[in-house]
CSV table of C-alpha atoms and ligand atoms in Angstrom, one decimal:
chain,number,residue,atom,x,y,z
A,1,MET,CA,127.1,236.8,104.0
A,2,ALA,CA,130.3,238.7,104.6
A,3,VAL,CA,133.2,237.5,102.7
A,4,LYS,CA,136.5,238.5,103.9
A,5,LEU,CA,139.5,238.1,101.7
A,6,LEU,CA,142.6,237.1,103.6
A,7,CYS,CA,145.9,236.7,102.2
A,8,LEU,CA,147.2,233.8,104.2
A,9,GLY,CA,150.5,233.0,103.1
A,10,LEU,CA,152.9,233.3,100.3
A,11,LEU,CA,155.3,230.9,99.4
A,12,LEU,CA,158.6,230.5,99.7
A,13,ALA,CA,160.7,229.1,97.0
A,14,GLN,CA,162.7,231.4,95.2
A,15,LEU,CA,162.1,231.3,91.6
A,16,GLY,CA,164.3,231.6,88.6
A,17,PRO,CA,164.7,234.9,86.8
A,18,SER,CA,161.3,235.7,85.5
A,19,ARG,CA,161.2,235.5,81.7
A,20,ALA,CA,159.5,237.9,79.5
A,21,LYS,CA,156.4,236.3,78.2
A,22,GLN,CA,157.0,235.2,74.7
A,23,GLN,CA,154.5,236.7,72.3
A,24,THR,CA,155.2,234.3,69.5
A,25,CYS,CA,155.7,230.6,69.4
A,26,LEU,CA,158.9,229.0,68.1
A,27,THR,CA,157.6,228.2,64.6
A,28,SER,CA,160.9,226.6,63.8
A,29,ALA,CA,160.6,224.2,66.7
A,30,SER,CA,161.9,220.9,65.5
A,31,ASN,CA,159.7,218.9,67.8
A,32,CYS,CA,156.6,219.1,70.0
A,33,ASP,CA,158.5,219.4,73.3
A,34,GLU,CA,160.5,222.4,72.0
A,35,CYS,CA,157.3,224.0,70.7
A,36,MET,CA,155.3,223.6,73.9
A,37,GLN,CA,158.2,225.0,76.0
A,38,SER,CA,158.5,228.0,73.8
A,39,GLY,CA,155.4,229.5,75.4
A,40,PRO,CA,152.2,228.7,77.3
A,41,GLU,CA,150.1,229.8,74.3
A,42,CYS,CA,151.9,227.5,71.9
A,43,ALA,CA,150.3,224.4,70.3
A,44,TRP,CA,151.6,221.6,68.1
A,45,CYS,CA,150.0,220.2,65.0
A,46,THR,CA,150.2,216.4,64.8
A,47,ALA,CA,148.6,216.1,61.4
A,48,PRO,CA,150.7,214.3,58.8
A,49,HIS,CA,152.3,216.5,56.2
A,50,SER,CA,151.4,219.7,58.0
A,51,ASN,CA,153.5,222.6,56.9
A,52,VAL,CA,152.9,224.5,60.1
A,53,ARG,CA,153.7,222.6,63.3
A,54,CYS,CA,154.2,225.1,66.1
A,55,HIS,CA,152.0,228.1,66.5
A,56,THR,CA,149.2,229.5,68.6
A,57,LEU,CA,145.9,227.6,68.5
A,58,LYS,CA,144.6,230.3,66.2
A,59,GLY,CA,147.6,230.1,64.0
A,60,LEU,CA,147.3,226.4,63.6
A,61,GLN,CA,143.6,226.8,62.9
A,62,ARG,CA,144.4,229.3,60.2
A,63,ALA,CA,147.0,226.9,58.8
A,64,GLY,CA,144.3,224.3,58.4
A,65,CYS,CA,145.3,222.0,61.3
A,66,ARG,CA,142.2,220.3,62.5
A,67,LYS,CA,141.2,220.4,66.2
A,68,ARG,CA,141.8,216.7,66.6
A,69,TYR,CA,145.3,217.1,65.4
A,70,THR,CA,146.1,219.9,67.7
A,71,TYR,CA,148.2,219.2,70.8
A,72,ASN,CA,147.9,221.9,73.4
A,73,SER,CA,148.0,220.3,76.9
A,74,GLN,CA,147.2,222.7,79.6
A,75,GLY,CA,148.2,220.4,82.4
A,76,GLY,CA,145.6,219.6,85.1
A,77,VAL,CA,144.7,218.8,88.7
A,78,GLN,CA,143.4,215.5,89.9
A,79,VAL,CA,142.0,214.8,93.4
A,80,VAL,CA,143.7,211.7,94.6
A,81,ARG,CA,142.2,211.5,98.1
A,82,ASN,CA,139.0,213.3,99.3
A,83,ASP,CA,137.9,211.7,102.6
A,84,SER,CA,135.0,213.2,104.4
A,85,SER,CA,135.1,213.7,108.1
A,86,SER,CA,133.1,210.9,109.8
A,87,GLU,CA,134.1,211.7,113.3
A,88,PRO,CA,133.3,214.9,115.0
A,89,VAL,CA,135.9,217.5,114.6
A,90,SER,CA,138.4,217.3,117.4
A,91,PRO,CA,138.9,220.4,119.6
A,92,GLU,CA,142.5,220.7,118.6
A,93,ALA,CA,142.7,219.6,115.0
A,94,VAL,CA,141.8,221.2,111.7
A,95,PHE,CA,140.2,219.1,109.1
A,96,LEU,CA,141.5,219.5,105.5
A,97,GLN,CA,139.7,218.4,102.4
A,98,PRO,CA,140.7,217.1,99.9
A,99,GLN,CA,143.8,215.5,101.3
A,100,GLU,CA,145.8,214.7,98.2
A,101,PHE,CA,146.2,216.2,94.7
A,102,SER,CA,148.1,215.2,91.7
A,103,LEU,CA,149.2,218.1,89.5
A,104,ARG,CA,150.6,218.2,86.0
A,105,LEU,CA,152.1,221.7,85.4
A,106,ARG,CA,152.6,223.1,82.0
A,107,PRO,CA,155.0,226.0,82.5
A,108,GLY,CA,153.2,229.3,82.3
A,109,VAL,CA,149.8,227.7,82.9
A,110,ARG,CA,148.5,228.1,86.4
A,111,GLN,CA,146.6,225.4,88.2
A,112,SER,CA,144.1,226.4,90.8
A,113,PHE,CA,142.0,224.4,93.2
A,114,PRO,CA,140.2,225.0,96.5
A,115,LEU,CA,141.1,223.6,99.8
A,116,THR,CA,138.5,223.5,102.6
A,117,ILE,CA,139.7,223.9,106.1
A,118,THR,CA,137.4,223.2,109.0
A,119,MET,CA,138.7,225.0,112.1
A,120,PRO,CA,138.7,223.3,115.5
A,121,THR,CA,135.6,223.8,117.5
A,122,GLY,CA,135.6,227.0,119.4
A,123,GLN,CA,138.3,228.6,117.3
A,124,HIS,CA,137.6,231.6,115.4
A,125,THR,CA,138.2,231.6,111.7
A,126,ALA,CA,141.1,233.9,111.5
A,127,GLU,CA,144.3,234.6,109.6
A,128,LEU,CA,146.0,231.4,109.0
A,129,ALA,CA,149.4,231.1,107.4
A,130,MET,CA,150.2,228.1,105.2
A,131,ASP,CA,153.5,226.4,105.3
A,132,THR,CA,154.9,224.5,102.4
A,133,THR,CA,157.7,222.0,102.3
A,134,PRO,CA,160.4,222.9,99.8
A,135,VAL,CA,159.1,223.2,96.2
A,136,PRO,CA,161.2,222.5,93.1
A,137,ALA,CA,163.0,225.5,91.6
A,138,GLY,CA,160.8,227.5,89.3
A,139,VAL,CA,157.6,226.3,90.9
A,140,ASN,CA,155.4,228.9,92.6
A,141,VAL,CA,152.7,228.1,95.1
A,142,THR,CA,150.4,230.9,96.3
A,143,PHE,CA,147.2,231.0,98.4
A,144,ILE,CA,144.1,233.2,98.4
A,145,SER,CA,141.6,232.4,101.2
A,146,SER,CA,138.1,233.4,102.1
A,147,VAL,CA,135.9,232.7,105.1
A,148,ASN,CA,132.7,230.9,104.5
A,149,GLY,CA,130.9,230.4,107.8
A,150,ASN,CA,133.1,228.3,110.0
A,151,LEU,CA,135.0,227.1,107.0
A,152,LEU,CA,138.1,228.6,105.5
A,153,VAL,CA,138.3,228.1,101.8
A,154,VAL,CA,141.8,228.4,100.4
A,155,GLN,CA,142.4,228.7,96.7
A,156,VAL,CA,145.8,227.2,95.9
A,157,ASN,CA,147.5,228.4,92.8
A,158,VAL,CA,150.4,226.5,91.4
A,159,GLU,CA,152.5,227.6,88.5
A,160,ALA,CA,155.8,226.6,87.0
A,161,ALA,CA,157.9,229.1,85.3
A,162,ARG,CA,159.7,226.9,82.8
A,163,CYS,CA,161.1,223.5,82.1
A,164,PRO,CA,164.6,222.8,83.2
A,165,SER,CA,167.0,223.2,80.5
A,166,GLU,CA,169.5,220.6,79.4
A,167,SER,CA,172.2,222.5,81.2
A,168,ASP,CA,170.4,222.3,84.5
A,169,ASP,CA,172.1,220.3,87.2
A,170,SER,CA,170.2,217.1,87.1
A,171,SER,CA,171.1,215.0,84.2
A,172,GLN,CA,168.0,212.8,84.1
A,173,MET,CA,164.6,214.1,83.0
A,174,GLN,CA,163.0,212.2,85.9
A,175,ASN,CA,164.8,214.5,88.4
A,176,ARG,CA,164.1,217.6,86.5
A,177,THR,CA,160.4,217.2,85.9
A,178,GLY,CA,159.3,215.4,89.0
A,179,PRO,CA,157.2,214.0,90.3
A,180,TRP,CA,157.9,215.9,93.5
A,181,SER,CA,155.8,215.7,96.7
A,182,VAL,CA,155.0,219.0,98.4
A,183,HIS,CA,153.1,219.3,101.6
A,184,ILE,CA,150.9,222.2,102.6
A,185,THR,CA,150.4,222.6,106.3
A,186,PRO,CA,148.3,225.3,108.1
A,187,ARG,CA,150.7,226.9,110.4
A,188,GLY,CA,150.4,225.6,114.0
A,189,PHE,CA,148.7,222.4,113.0
A,190,SER,CA,149.9,219.0,112.1
A,191,GLN,CA,147.5,218.0,109.3
A,192,SER,CA,148.7,218.6,105.8
A,193,VAL,CA,147.7,218.3,102.2
A,194,LYS,CA,149.9,216.5,99.7
A,195,LEU,CA,150.6,217.7,96.2
A,196,GLU,CA,152.3,215.4,93.7
A,197,ILE,CA,153.7,217.8,91.1
A,198,THR,CA,154.9,216.8,87.7
A,199,LEU,CA,156.3,219.3,85.1
A,200,GLU,CA,154.9,218.7,81.7
A,201,CYS,CA,158.0,219.2,79.6
A,202,GLN,CA,157.3,216.4,77.2
A,203,CYS,CA,154.4,216.1,74.8
A,204,ASP,CA,152.2,213.0,75.4
A,205,CYS,CA,152.5,212.2,71.7
A,206,THR,CA,156.2,211.7,72.0
A,207,ARG,CA,155.4,208.6,74.0
A,208,ASN,CA,153.3,207.2,71.1
A,209,ARG,CA,156.2,206.6,68.7
A,210,GLU,CA,155.1,204.5,65.7
A,211,GLU,CA,158.3,202.8,64.6
A,212,ASN,CA,158.7,202.1,60.9
A,213,SER,CA,155.4,203.9,60.2
A,214,LEU,CA,153.9,203.7,56.8
A,215,GLY,CA,153.5,207.4,57.0
A,216,CYS,CA,157.2,207.5,57.0
A,217,SER,CA,157.6,205.1,54.1
A,218,GLY,CA,158.4,202.4,56.6
A,219,ARG,CA,161.8,204.0,57.1
A,220,GLY,CA,161.3,205.9,60.2
A,221,ALA,CA,159.3,206.6,63.3
A,222,LEU,CA,156.2,208.7,63.3
A,223,VAL,CA,156.4,211.0,66.4
A,224,CYS,CA,153.8,213.7,67.0
A,225,GLY,CA,152.9,213.7,63.3
A,226,GLN,CA,156.6,214.0,62.2
A,227,CYS,CA,158.9,211.5,60.8
A,228,GLU,CA,162.1,210.7,62.5
A,229,CYS,CA,163.9,208.9,59.6
A,230,ASN,CA,166.2,206.0,59.9
A,231,LYS,CA,169.6,206.6,58.3
A,232,PRO,CA,170.2,207.1,55.4
A,233,TYR,CA,166.7,208.3,54.6
A,234,PHE,CA,165.4,211.8,54.9
A,235,GLY,CA,162.5,213.9,53.6
A,236,GLN,CA,159.1,214.7,55.1
A,237,GLN,CA,158.1,211.0,54.6
A,238,CYS,CA,161.7,209.6,54.7
A,239,GLN,CA,161.1,209.1,51.0
A,240,ARG,CA,164.6,210.0,50.0
A,241,ASP,CA,167.8,208.1,50.3
A,242,THR,CA,170.9,210.1,51.1
A,243,ASP,CA,173.3,207.7,49.4
A,244,LEU,CA,171.3,207.4,46.3
A,245,PHE,CA,170.5,211.0,46.4
A,246,PHE,CA,174.0,212.2,46.3
A,247,SER,CA,175.4,209.6,43.9
A,248,SER,CA,172.7,209.8,41.3
A,249,ASN,CA,172.0,213.4,41.8
A,250,GLU,CA,173.4,214.5,38.5
A,251,ASP,CA,172.2,211.5,36.5
A,252,ALA,CA,168.7,212.3,37.4
A,253,CYS,CA,169.2,215.5,35.4
A,254,ARG,CA,170.3,213.8,32.2
A,255,SER,CA,167.8,212.8,29.5
A,256,GLY,CA,170.1,209.9,28.6
A,257,PRO,CA,173.3,208.3,30.0
A,258,ASN,CA,175.6,210.5,27.9
A,259,ALA,CA,173.4,213.6,27.7
A,260,PRO,CA,174.7,216.7,29.3
A,261,VAL,CA,173.2,217.7,32.7
A,262,CYS,CA,170.0,219.6,32.0
A,263,ASN,CA,171.0,219.7,28.3
A,264,GLY,CA,173.6,222.2,29.3
A,265,ARG,CA,170.9,224.7,29.8
A,266,GLY,CA,170.5,224.6,33.5
A,267,LYS,CA,171.8,223.2,36.8
A,268,CYS,CA,170.9,220.1,38.7
A,269,VAL,CA,169.4,220.9,42.1
A,270,GLU,CA,168.5,217.9,44.3
A,271,GLY,CA,168.0,215.8,41.2
A,272,PHE,CA,165.8,218.3,39.4
A,273,CYS,CA,166.8,220.6,36.6
A,274,GLU,CA,166.6,224.3,37.2
A,275,CYS,CA,166.7,225.8,33.7
A,276,GLU,CA,168.8,228.9,33.3
A,277,ASN,CA,167.3,232.3,32.6
A,278,ARG,CA,167.6,234.0,29.2
A,279,VAL,CA,168.6,237.6,28.8
A,280,ASN,CA,165.3,238.2,27.0
A,281,PRO,CA,162.8,237.5,29.8
A,282,THR,CA,160.2,236.3,27.3
A,283,GLU,CA,162.5,233.5,26.3
A,284,ARG,CA,162.4,230.4,28.5
A,285,TYR,CA,163.8,227.0,28.7
A,286,THR,CA,161.4,224.4,29.9
A,287,GLY,CA,161.0,220.6,30.2
A,288,GLN,CA,162.3,218.1,32.7
A,289,PHE,CA,165.8,218.4,31.3
A,290,CYS,CA,165.5,221.9,29.9
A,291,GLU,CA,165.2,220.3,26.5
A,292,CYS,CA,162.5,222.6,25.4
A,293,SER,CA,162.4,226.3,24.7
A,294,ASN,CA,159.9,228.8,23.5
A,295,PHE,CA,162.3,230.4,21.0
A,296,ASP,CA,163.9,227.5,19.0
A,297,CYS,CA,161.3,227.4,16.3
A,298,PRO,CA,161.3,228.1,12.5
A,299,TYR,CA,161.2,231.8,11.5
A,300,HIS,CA,159.3,233.3,8.6
A,301,ASN,CA,159.8,236.9,7.5
A,302,ASP,CA,162.1,237.4,10.5
A,303,ARG,CA,159.3,236.4,12.9
A,304,ILE,CA,159.2,233.3,15.0
A,305,CYS,CA,156.5,231.0,13.6
A,306,GLY,CA,155.8,233.7,11.1
A,307,GLY,CA,154.1,235.7,13.8
A,308,HIS,CA,151.1,233.5,13.4
A,309,GLY,CA,151.7,231.0,16.2
A,310,ARG,CA,153.6,230.2,19.3
A,311,CYS,CA,156.7,228.2,19.8
A,312,GLU,CA,156.5,225.1,22.0
A,313,CYS,CA,159.5,222.9,22.5
A,314,GLY,CA,160.8,223.5,19.0
A,315,ASP,CA,157.5,223.3,17.2
A,316,CYS,CA,155.2,226.0,16.0
A,317,LEU,CA,151.7,225.8,17.2
A,318,CYS,CA,149.9,227.9,14.6
A,319,ASP,CA,147.0,230.1,15.1
A,320,ASP,CA,143.7,229.2,13.5
A,321,ASP,CA,143.8,229.7,9.8
A,322,TRP,CA,147.5,229.3,9.6
A,323,THR,CA,149.5,226.2,9.0
A,324,GLY,CA,153.0,225.1,8.0
A,325,GLU,CA,156.1,224.5,10.0
A,326,ASP,CA,156.6,228.2,10.5
A,327,CYS,CA,152.9,229.1,10.4
A,328,SER,CA,153.6,231.1,7.2
A,329,CYS,CA,150.8,229.3,5.4
A,330,SER,CA,147.4,230.8,5.4
A,331,MET,CA,144.5,228.4,5.2
A,332,GLU,CA,142.4,231.3,3.8
A,333,THR,CA,141.4,230.6,0.2
A,334,ALA,CA,139.8,233.8,-1.1
A,335,SER,CA,143.0,234.6,-3.1
A,336,CYS,CA,142.7,231.3,-4.9
A,337,MET,CA,139.2,231.9,-6.1
A,338,ALA,CA,138.9,232.3,-9.9
A,339,ASN,CA,136.3,234.4,-11.6
A,340,ASN,CA,134.3,231.3,-12.2
A,341,GLN,CA,134.1,230.8,-8.4
A,342,LYS,CA,136.2,227.7,-8.6
A,343,LEU,CA,139.3,227.4,-6.6
A,344,CYS,CA,142.2,227.7,-9.0
A,345,ASN,CA,139.8,227.1,-11.9
A,346,ASP,CA,139.8,223.4,-10.8
A,347,ARG,CA,143.2,223.3,-12.4
A,348,GLY,CA,145.3,223.3,-9.3
A,349,MET,CA,145.5,223.3,-5.5
A,350,CYS,CA,145.2,226.3,-3.3
A,351,GLN,CA,148.2,226.1,-1.0
A,352,CYS,CA,148.9,228.8,1.6
A,353,GLY,CA,146.7,231.2,-0.3
A,354,ILE,CA,148.4,230.6,-3.6
A,355,CYS,CA,147.3,228.4,-6.5
A,356,VAL,CA,149.7,225.6,-7.4
A,357,CYS,CA,148.5,224.9,-10.9
A,358,GLU,CA,148.5,221.6,-12.7
A,359,PRO,CA,150.6,221.8,-15.9
A,360,PRO,CA,150.3,223.4,-18.3
A,361,TYR,CA,148.2,226.0,-16.6
A,362,THR,CA,149.6,229.1,-15.0
A,363,GLY,CA,148.4,232.4,-13.6
A,364,PRO,CA,147.2,233.4,-10.1
A,365,THR,CA,144.1,231.2,-10.5
A,366,CYS,CA,145.4,228.8,-13.2
A,367,GLU,CA,143.5,230.6,-15.9
A,368,ASP,CA,146.5,230.9,-18.3
A,369,CYS,CA,147.8,228.3,-20.7
A,370,PRO,CA,150.5,229.7,-22.9
A,371,VAL,CA,151.2,226.4,-24.6
A,372,CYS,CA,147.7,225.3,-25.0
A,373,GLN,CA,146.0,225.1,-28.4
A,374,GLY,CA,143.8,228.0,-29.3
A,375,PRO,CA,140.1,227.5,-28.6
A,376,CYS,CA,139.5,226.6,-32.3
A,377,GLN,CA,141.6,223.5,-32.2
A,378,GLN,CA,140.8,222.7,-28.6
A,379,HIS,CA,137.1,222.3,-29.2
A,380,ALA,CA,137.0,221.3,-32.8
A,381,GLU,CA,136.4,217.6,-32.2
A,382,CYS,CA,133.5,218.4,-29.8
A,383,VAL,CA,132.0,220.9,-32.2
A,384,GLU,CA,132.2,218.3,-35.0
A,385,CYS,CA,130.5,215.6,-33.0
A,386,ARG,CA,127.9,217.9,-31.6
A,387,ALA,CA,127.1,219.5,-34.9
A,388,PHE,CA,127.5,216.6,-37.3
A,389,GLY,CA,127.8,213.4,-35.2
A,390,THR,CA,131.1,212.7,-36.9
A,391,GLY,CA,134.8,213.0,-36.1
A,392,ALA,CA,137.1,211.5,-33.6
A,393,LYS,CA,134.8,212.0,-30.6
A,394,LYS,CA,131.6,210.9,-32.2
A,395,ASP,CA,131.4,207.9,-29.9
A,396,ARG,CA,132.2,209.8,-26.7
A,397,CYS,CA,130.4,213.0,-27.6
A,398,ASP,CA,127.9,212.9,-24.8
A,399,GLN,CA,130.5,212.2,-22.1
A,400,GLU,CA,133.2,214.6,-23.3
A,401,CYS,CA,131.4,217.3,-25.1
A,402,GLY,CA,128.4,218.0,-22.9
A,403,TYR,CA,129.8,221.3,-22.0
A,404,LEU,CA,129.3,222.6,-25.5
A,405,ILE,CA,126.2,224.3,-26.6
A,406,VAL,CA,125.9,224.3,-30.3
A,407,THR,CA,123.8,226.6,-32.4
A,408,MET,CA,123.5,225.7,-36.1
A,409,VAL,CA,123.1,228.4,-38.8
A,410,GLU,CA,122.9,227.9,-42.5
A,411,THR,CA,125.6,230.2,-43.8
A,412,LYS,CA,128.4,232.3,-42.6
A,413,GLN,CA,126.3,235.4,-43.0
A,414,ASP,CA,123.9,234.1,-40.5
A,415,VAL,CA,126.4,234.4,-37.7
A,416,PRO,CA,126.0,237.6,-35.8
A,417,GLN,CA,128.9,239.9,-35.1
A,418,THR,CA,131.6,237.5,-35.9
A,419,THR,CA,135.1,238.5,-35.6
A,420,ALA,CA,136.7,235.4,-36.8
A,421,PHE,CA,135.7,231.9,-37.8
A,422,CYS,CA,137.3,228.8,-36.9
A,423,LYS,CA,137.9,226.4,-39.7
A,424,MET,CA,138.0,222.7,-39.4
A,425,ARG,CA,138.6,219.9,-41.9
A,426,SER,CA,136.5,216.9,-41.0
A,427,ARG,CA,138.4,213.7,-41.3
A,428,ASP,CA,135.2,211.8,-42.3
A,429,ASP,CA,134.5,213.6,-45.5
A,430,SER,CA,137.4,215.9,-46.0
A,431,CYS,CA,135.0,218.8,-46.1
A,432,VAL,CA,135.7,222.0,-44.3
A,433,PHE,CA,133.2,223.6,-41.9
A,434,TYR,CA,133.2,226.9,-40.1
A,435,TYR,CA,132.2,227.8,-36.6
A,436,THR,CA,132.7,230.3,-33.9
A,437,PHE,CA,133.6,229.6,-30.4
A,438,SER,CA,133.1,231.5,-27.2
A,439,ASN,CA,134.6,230.3,-24.0
A,440,LEU,CA,132.5,231.0,-21.0
A,441,PRO,CA,133.7,229.9,-17.6
A,442,SER,CA,131.4,226.9,-17.2
A,443,GLU,CA,130.4,226.2,-20.8
A,444,GLY,CA,131.4,226.7,-24.4
A,445,ARG,CA,129.1,228.1,-27.0
A,446,SER,CA,129.6,227.4,-30.6
A,447,THR,CA,127.8,228.6,-33.6
A,448,VAL,CA,128.3,226.2,-36.5
A,449,VAL,CA,127.7,226.8,-40.2
A,450,ARG,CA,125.8,223.8,-41.4
A,451,THR,CA,126.9,224.1,-45.0
A,452,LYS,CA,130.3,222.5,-45.4
A,453,GLU,CA,132.7,223.4,-48.1
A,454,CYS,CA,133.6,220.2,-49.9
A,455,ARG,CA,136.2,220.5,-52.6
A,456,PRO,CA,137.4,217.5,-54.3
A,457,ASN,CA,141.1,217.5,-54.1
B,501,LIG,C1,135.3,216.2,98.1
B,501,LIG,O1,134.2,215.6,98.8
B,501,LIG,C2,133.2,216.5,99.2
B,501,LIG,C3,132.2,215.7,100.1
B,501,LIG,O2,132.8,215.2,101.2
B,501,LIG,C4,132.6,217.1,98.0
B,501,LIG,O3,131.6,218.0,98.4
B,501,LIG,C5,133.7,217.8,97.2
B,501,LIG,O4,133.1,218.3,96.0
B,501,LIG,C6,134.8,216.8,96.9
B,501,LIG,N1,135.8,217.6,96.2
B,501,LIG,C7,136.4,217.2,95.1
B,501,LIG,C8,137.4,218.1,94.5
B,501,LIG,O5,136.1,216.1,94.5
B,502,LIG,C1,155.3,233.7,92.0
B,502,LIG,O1,154.2,234.3,92.6
B,502,LIG,C2,154.3,235.6,93.0
B,502,LIG,C3,153.1,236.0,93.7
B,502,LIG,O2,151.9,235.8,92.9
B,502,LIG,C4,154.7,236.4,91.9
B,502,LIG,O3,154.9,237.7,92.2
B,502,LIG,C5,155.9,235.9,91.2
B,502,LIG,O4,156.1,236.6,90.0
B,502,LIG,C6,155.7,234.5,90.8
B,502,LIG,N1,156.9,233.9,90.2
B,502,LIG,C7,156.8,233.1,89.2
B,502,LIG,C8,158.1,232.6,88.7
B,502,LIG,O5,155.7,232.8,88.6
B,503,LIG,C1,167.9,211.4,89.8
B,503,LIG,O1,166.9,210.4,90.2
B,503,LIG,C2,167.5,209.1,90.3
B,503,LIG,C3,166.3,208.2,90.7
B,503,LIG,O2,165.2,208.5,90.0
B,503,LIG,C4,168.6,209.1,91.4
B,503,LIG,O3,169.2,207.8,91.4
B,503,LIG,C5,169.7,210.1,91.0
B,503,LIG,O4,170.6,210.2,91.9
B,503,LIG,C6,169.0,211.5,90.8
B,503,LIG,N1,170.1,212.4,90.3
B,503,LIG,C7,170.2,213.6,90.8
B,503,LIG,C8,171.3,214.4,90.1
B,503,LIG,O5,169.5,214.0,91.6
């Protein structure tokens, strides 16, 4: 089948200066209408709280706007009347089908639809010009036709360049966006097709205003996903109150009624403290009212927190094994360990790695006792009770003198390698006895001479 392409007719209406196609959408568009008009590729996100509203479909998708929240009307064509021919085609008339269309035109988006023209009997299908009644400024109607047997199929393209701007003549939107009726008539015939054209310059969603929407804190209308706040409220969800905001602005930055704004360490911006920077970049003020810092902490040895912790809001948080206000105190105890493997000889507390000895003991591990009695006197009563069962401790000997291991010998000469004897006068019998004493860490050893020296006074 031979298909001949015929250009039948061009239209008419002169069109506004053609605008360079915008490559980017007006991302700063303040509402859906403005966005849609910024370019045919632009879409609007109606999702609540969306940060990106106006972008290309892809851009919105990237920004996380779900499909169901994407508004991107492309306009459309509807067939209003499509009567079939019941009567035989008359010799002098063409038959047009469909007979009536309704068009919604989004500027920049072309609408196309076919028109079937049945020529009068006997007439050859030939070039046929199409006449159009005046179209609104900025609207372009063009035709491409092809022959299909005795039918002429005309593709009608309708496109609007742009929405009328506010400064256009007509003051009312109704006049500026239609609907307008346009009739298309094959030249030389009386039958015509009617187009009802409307410019889509307003987003559908603007008609679905939700007044006092909960999404707008009940203080504004939700329009196309955005809040239009009632006065004096503002904010993404109309959550803020201009009056309150400006009057209590500074007070919101005080920790107390008379406290300085941001503790004098920052400035109050929209009710929130912005703490000032320090010259030293590692030093920072923090906290709701800049009340904290990471450098106002105790120092030890010229180092903050002794170099063993970090400073948080005036307090040292010490590293493991360190304690104290300034983290100067080691919890390590090796330095407190005495030769007998007892911390501070059991005579003191190990604090910060240093023995704090109970009086009268002194020394690094509390081994010294300058004022203590010598070992002879110190252990004499235990030696006596252990060796002879007499003396001051005879009734408490087991409890108090268990540490003492006593070896009895008969005479002084039986004591091996003796340097010096201790000498003790027993209160019970006024006799003197001799013994040696050696002080080992965990026990005492004494060698006692059994033979007492008893001299009548
Ligand atoms: C109009 O009606 C004809 C049948 O008479 C049908 O073939 C055609 O698809 C219809 N066109 C439209 C656009 O509905
Ligand atoms: C109208 O259509 C003609 C022919 O296709 C084209 O050259 C012209 O640029 C169009 N004008 C507008 C404003 O779309
Ligand atoms: C706009 O349309 C209204 C009717 O819809 C009409 O009364 C008015 O005169 C029109 N204005 C202009 C400037 O055409």
